[in-house]
PDB file of C-alpha atoms in Angstrom:
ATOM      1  CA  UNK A  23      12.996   8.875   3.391  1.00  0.00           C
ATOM      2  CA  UNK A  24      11.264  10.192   6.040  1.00  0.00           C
ATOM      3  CA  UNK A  25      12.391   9.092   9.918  1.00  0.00           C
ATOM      4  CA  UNK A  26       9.504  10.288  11.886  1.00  0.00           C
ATOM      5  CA  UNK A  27       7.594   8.126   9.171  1.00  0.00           C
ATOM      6  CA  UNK A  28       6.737   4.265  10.251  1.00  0.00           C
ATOM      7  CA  UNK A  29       6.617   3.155   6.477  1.00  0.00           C
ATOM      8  CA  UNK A  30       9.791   4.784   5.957  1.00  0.00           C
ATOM      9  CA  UNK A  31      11.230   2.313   8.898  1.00  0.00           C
ATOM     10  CA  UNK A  32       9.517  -0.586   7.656  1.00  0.00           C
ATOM     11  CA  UNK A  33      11.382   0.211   4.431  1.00  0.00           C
ATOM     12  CA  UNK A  34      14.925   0.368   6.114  1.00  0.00           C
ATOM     13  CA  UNK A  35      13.790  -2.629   8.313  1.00  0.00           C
ATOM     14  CA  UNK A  36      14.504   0.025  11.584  1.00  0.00           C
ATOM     15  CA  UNK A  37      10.782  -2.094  12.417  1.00  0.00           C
ATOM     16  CA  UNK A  38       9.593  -5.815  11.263  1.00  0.00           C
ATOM     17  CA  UNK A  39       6.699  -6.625   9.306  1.00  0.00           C
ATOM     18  CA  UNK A  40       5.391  -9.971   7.630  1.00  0.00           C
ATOM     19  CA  UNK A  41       6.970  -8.856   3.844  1.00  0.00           C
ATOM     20  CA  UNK A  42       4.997 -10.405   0.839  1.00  0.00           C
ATOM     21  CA  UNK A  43       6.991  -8.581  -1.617  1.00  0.00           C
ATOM     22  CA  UNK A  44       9.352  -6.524  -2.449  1.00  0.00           C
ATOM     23  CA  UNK A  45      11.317  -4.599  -5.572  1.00  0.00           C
ATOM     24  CA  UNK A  46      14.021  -1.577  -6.141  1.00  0.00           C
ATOM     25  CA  UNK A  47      10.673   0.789  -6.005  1.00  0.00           C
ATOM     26  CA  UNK A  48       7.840  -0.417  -4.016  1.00  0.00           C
ATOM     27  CA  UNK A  49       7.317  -3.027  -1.228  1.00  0.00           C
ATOM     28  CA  UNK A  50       4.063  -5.083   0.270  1.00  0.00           C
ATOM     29  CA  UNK A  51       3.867  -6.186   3.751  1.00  0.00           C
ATOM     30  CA  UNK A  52       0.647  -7.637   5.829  1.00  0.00           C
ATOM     31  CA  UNK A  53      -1.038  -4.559   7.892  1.00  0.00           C
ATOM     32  CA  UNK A  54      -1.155  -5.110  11.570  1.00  0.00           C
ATOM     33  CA  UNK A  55      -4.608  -3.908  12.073  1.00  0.00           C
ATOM     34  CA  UNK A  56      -6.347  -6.197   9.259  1.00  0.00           C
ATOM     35  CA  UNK A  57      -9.958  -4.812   7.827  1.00  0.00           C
ATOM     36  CA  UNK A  58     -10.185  -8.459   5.670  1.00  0.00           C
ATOM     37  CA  UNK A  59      -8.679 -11.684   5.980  1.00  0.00           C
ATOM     38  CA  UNK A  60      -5.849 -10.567   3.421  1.00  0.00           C
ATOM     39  CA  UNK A  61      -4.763  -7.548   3.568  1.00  0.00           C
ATOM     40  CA  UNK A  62      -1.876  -5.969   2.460  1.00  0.00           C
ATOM     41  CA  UNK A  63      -0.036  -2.878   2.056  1.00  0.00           C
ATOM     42  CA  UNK A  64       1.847  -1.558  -1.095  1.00  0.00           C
ATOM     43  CA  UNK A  65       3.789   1.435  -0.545  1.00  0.00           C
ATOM     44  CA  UNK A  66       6.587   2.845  -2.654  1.00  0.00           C
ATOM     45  CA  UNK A  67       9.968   3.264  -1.420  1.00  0.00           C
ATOM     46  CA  UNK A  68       9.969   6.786  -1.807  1.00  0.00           C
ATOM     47  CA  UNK A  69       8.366   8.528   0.884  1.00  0.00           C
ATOM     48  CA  UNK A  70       5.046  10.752  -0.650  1.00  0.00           C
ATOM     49  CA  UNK A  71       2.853  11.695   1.931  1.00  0.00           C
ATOM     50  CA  UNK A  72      -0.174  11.285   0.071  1.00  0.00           C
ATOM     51  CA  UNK A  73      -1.681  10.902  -3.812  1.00  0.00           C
ATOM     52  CA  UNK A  74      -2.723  14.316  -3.689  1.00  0.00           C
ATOM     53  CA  UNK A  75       1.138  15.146  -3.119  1.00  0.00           C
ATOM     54  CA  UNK A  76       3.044  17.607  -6.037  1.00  0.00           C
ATOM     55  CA  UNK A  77       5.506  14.735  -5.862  1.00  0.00           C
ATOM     56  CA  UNK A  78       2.912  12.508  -5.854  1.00  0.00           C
ATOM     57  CA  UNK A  79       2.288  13.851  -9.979  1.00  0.00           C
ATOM     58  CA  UNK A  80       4.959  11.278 -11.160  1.00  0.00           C
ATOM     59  CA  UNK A  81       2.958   9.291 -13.877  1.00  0.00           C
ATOM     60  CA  UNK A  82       5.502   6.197 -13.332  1.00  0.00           C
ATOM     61  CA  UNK A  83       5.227   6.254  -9.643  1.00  0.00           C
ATOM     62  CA  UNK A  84       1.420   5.549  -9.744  1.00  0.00           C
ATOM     63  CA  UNK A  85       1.088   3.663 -12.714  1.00  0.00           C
ATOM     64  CA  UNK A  86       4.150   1.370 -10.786  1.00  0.00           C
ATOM     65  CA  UNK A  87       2.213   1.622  -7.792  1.00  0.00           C
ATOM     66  CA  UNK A  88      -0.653  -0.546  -9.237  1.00  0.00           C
ATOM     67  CA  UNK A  89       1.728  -2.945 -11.208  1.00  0.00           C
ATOM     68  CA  UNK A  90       3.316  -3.769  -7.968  1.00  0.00           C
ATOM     69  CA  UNK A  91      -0.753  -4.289  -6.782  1.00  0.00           C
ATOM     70  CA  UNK A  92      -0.863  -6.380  -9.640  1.00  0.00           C
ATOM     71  CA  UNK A  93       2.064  -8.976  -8.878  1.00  0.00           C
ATOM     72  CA  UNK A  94       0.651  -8.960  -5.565  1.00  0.00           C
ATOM     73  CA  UNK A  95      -2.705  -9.823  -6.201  1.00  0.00           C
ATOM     74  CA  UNK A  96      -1.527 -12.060  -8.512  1.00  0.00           C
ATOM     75  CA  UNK A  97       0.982 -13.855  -6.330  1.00  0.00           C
ATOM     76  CA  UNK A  98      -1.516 -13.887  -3.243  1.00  0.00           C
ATOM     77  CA  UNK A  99      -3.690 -15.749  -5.522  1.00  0.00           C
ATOM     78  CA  UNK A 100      -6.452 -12.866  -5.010  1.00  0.00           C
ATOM     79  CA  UNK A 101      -9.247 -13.196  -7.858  1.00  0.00           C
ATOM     80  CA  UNK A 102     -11.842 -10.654  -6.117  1.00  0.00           C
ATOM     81  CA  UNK A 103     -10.390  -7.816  -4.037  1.00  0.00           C
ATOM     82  CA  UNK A 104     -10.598  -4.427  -3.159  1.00  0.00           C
ATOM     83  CA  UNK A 105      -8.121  -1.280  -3.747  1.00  0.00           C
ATOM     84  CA  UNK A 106      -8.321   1.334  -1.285  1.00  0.00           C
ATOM     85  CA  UNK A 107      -5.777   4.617  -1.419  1.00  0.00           C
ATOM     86  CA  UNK A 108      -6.918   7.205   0.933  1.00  0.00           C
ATOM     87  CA  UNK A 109      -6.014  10.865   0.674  1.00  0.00           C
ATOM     88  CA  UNK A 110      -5.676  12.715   4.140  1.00  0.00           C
ATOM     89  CA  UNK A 111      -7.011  12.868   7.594  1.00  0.00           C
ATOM     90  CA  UNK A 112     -10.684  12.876   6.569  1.00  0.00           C
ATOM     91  CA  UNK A 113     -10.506   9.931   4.405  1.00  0.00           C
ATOM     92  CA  UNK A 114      -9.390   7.774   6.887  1.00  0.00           C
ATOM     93  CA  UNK A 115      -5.307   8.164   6.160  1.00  0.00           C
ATOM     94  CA  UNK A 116      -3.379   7.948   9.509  1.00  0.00           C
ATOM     95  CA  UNK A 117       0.314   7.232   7.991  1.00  0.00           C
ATOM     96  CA  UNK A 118       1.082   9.875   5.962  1.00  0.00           C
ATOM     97  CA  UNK A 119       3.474   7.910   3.225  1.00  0.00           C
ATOM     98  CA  UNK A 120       1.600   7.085  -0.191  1.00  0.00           C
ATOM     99  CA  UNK A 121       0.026   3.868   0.497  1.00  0.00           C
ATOM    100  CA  UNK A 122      -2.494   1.334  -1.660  1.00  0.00           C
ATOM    101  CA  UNK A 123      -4.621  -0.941   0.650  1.00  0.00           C
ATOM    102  CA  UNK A 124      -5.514  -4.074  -1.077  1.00  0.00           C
ATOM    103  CA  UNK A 125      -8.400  -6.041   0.909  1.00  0.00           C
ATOM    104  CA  UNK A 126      -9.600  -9.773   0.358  1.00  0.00           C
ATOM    105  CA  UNK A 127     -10.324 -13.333   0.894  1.00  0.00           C
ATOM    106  CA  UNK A 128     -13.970 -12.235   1.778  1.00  0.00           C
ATOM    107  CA  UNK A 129     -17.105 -10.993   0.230  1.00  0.00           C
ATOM    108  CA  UNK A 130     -16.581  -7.384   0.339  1.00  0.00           C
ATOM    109  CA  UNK A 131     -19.536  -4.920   0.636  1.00  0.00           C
ATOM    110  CA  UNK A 132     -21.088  -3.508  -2.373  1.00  0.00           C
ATOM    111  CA  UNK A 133     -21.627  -0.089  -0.406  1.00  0.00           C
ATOM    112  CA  UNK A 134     -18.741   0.747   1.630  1.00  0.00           C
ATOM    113  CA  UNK A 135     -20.955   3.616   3.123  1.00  0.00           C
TER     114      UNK A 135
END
């Protein structure tokens, strides 16, 4: 864990969010700055800065990462929705903690560009 990190926090409820799930590895919790009418963050307990992290190589981690997208999606009822990981600064990535944005609940773009 990281304590300069805000997902790290979260994690050790040091700040509140609206929690939509939760397990020993990962957790999901509402983002305050919403792109869609749903969307939610799933970040792993284990502070990576980003996917393109050596620590970040951990075949469980990711392939966990997008079960725990999975019960989400699944328990949010989400049919359609998008899956967004950014990686770094230039990609749009201001929290530096390994992070999965899942967006829904409206018709999403087919070009995001």
């Amino acid at each position: 864990m990281d304590d300069n990190c805000i997902f790290c926090n979260i994690i050790k409820n040091k700040v509140p969010c609206t929690r939509v799930y939760e397990d020993d590895s990962f957790m999901a919790f509402v983002d305050i700055n919403p792109a869609a009418p749903v969307h939610i963050l799933v970040v792993p307990k284990r502070h990576v800065p980003m996917l393109s992290d050596p620590a970040a190589e951990d075949p469980e981690l990711l392939g966990n990462l997008l079960l725990a997208v999975r019960k989400v999606v699944k328990q949010e009822n989400l049919k359609d929705f998008r899956l967004i990981i950014n990686n770094g600064a230039g990609a749009g990535q201001t929290v530096f903690h390994l992070h999965a944005h899942i967006l829904g609940g409206i018709r999403m773009p087919e070009k995001l560009l």
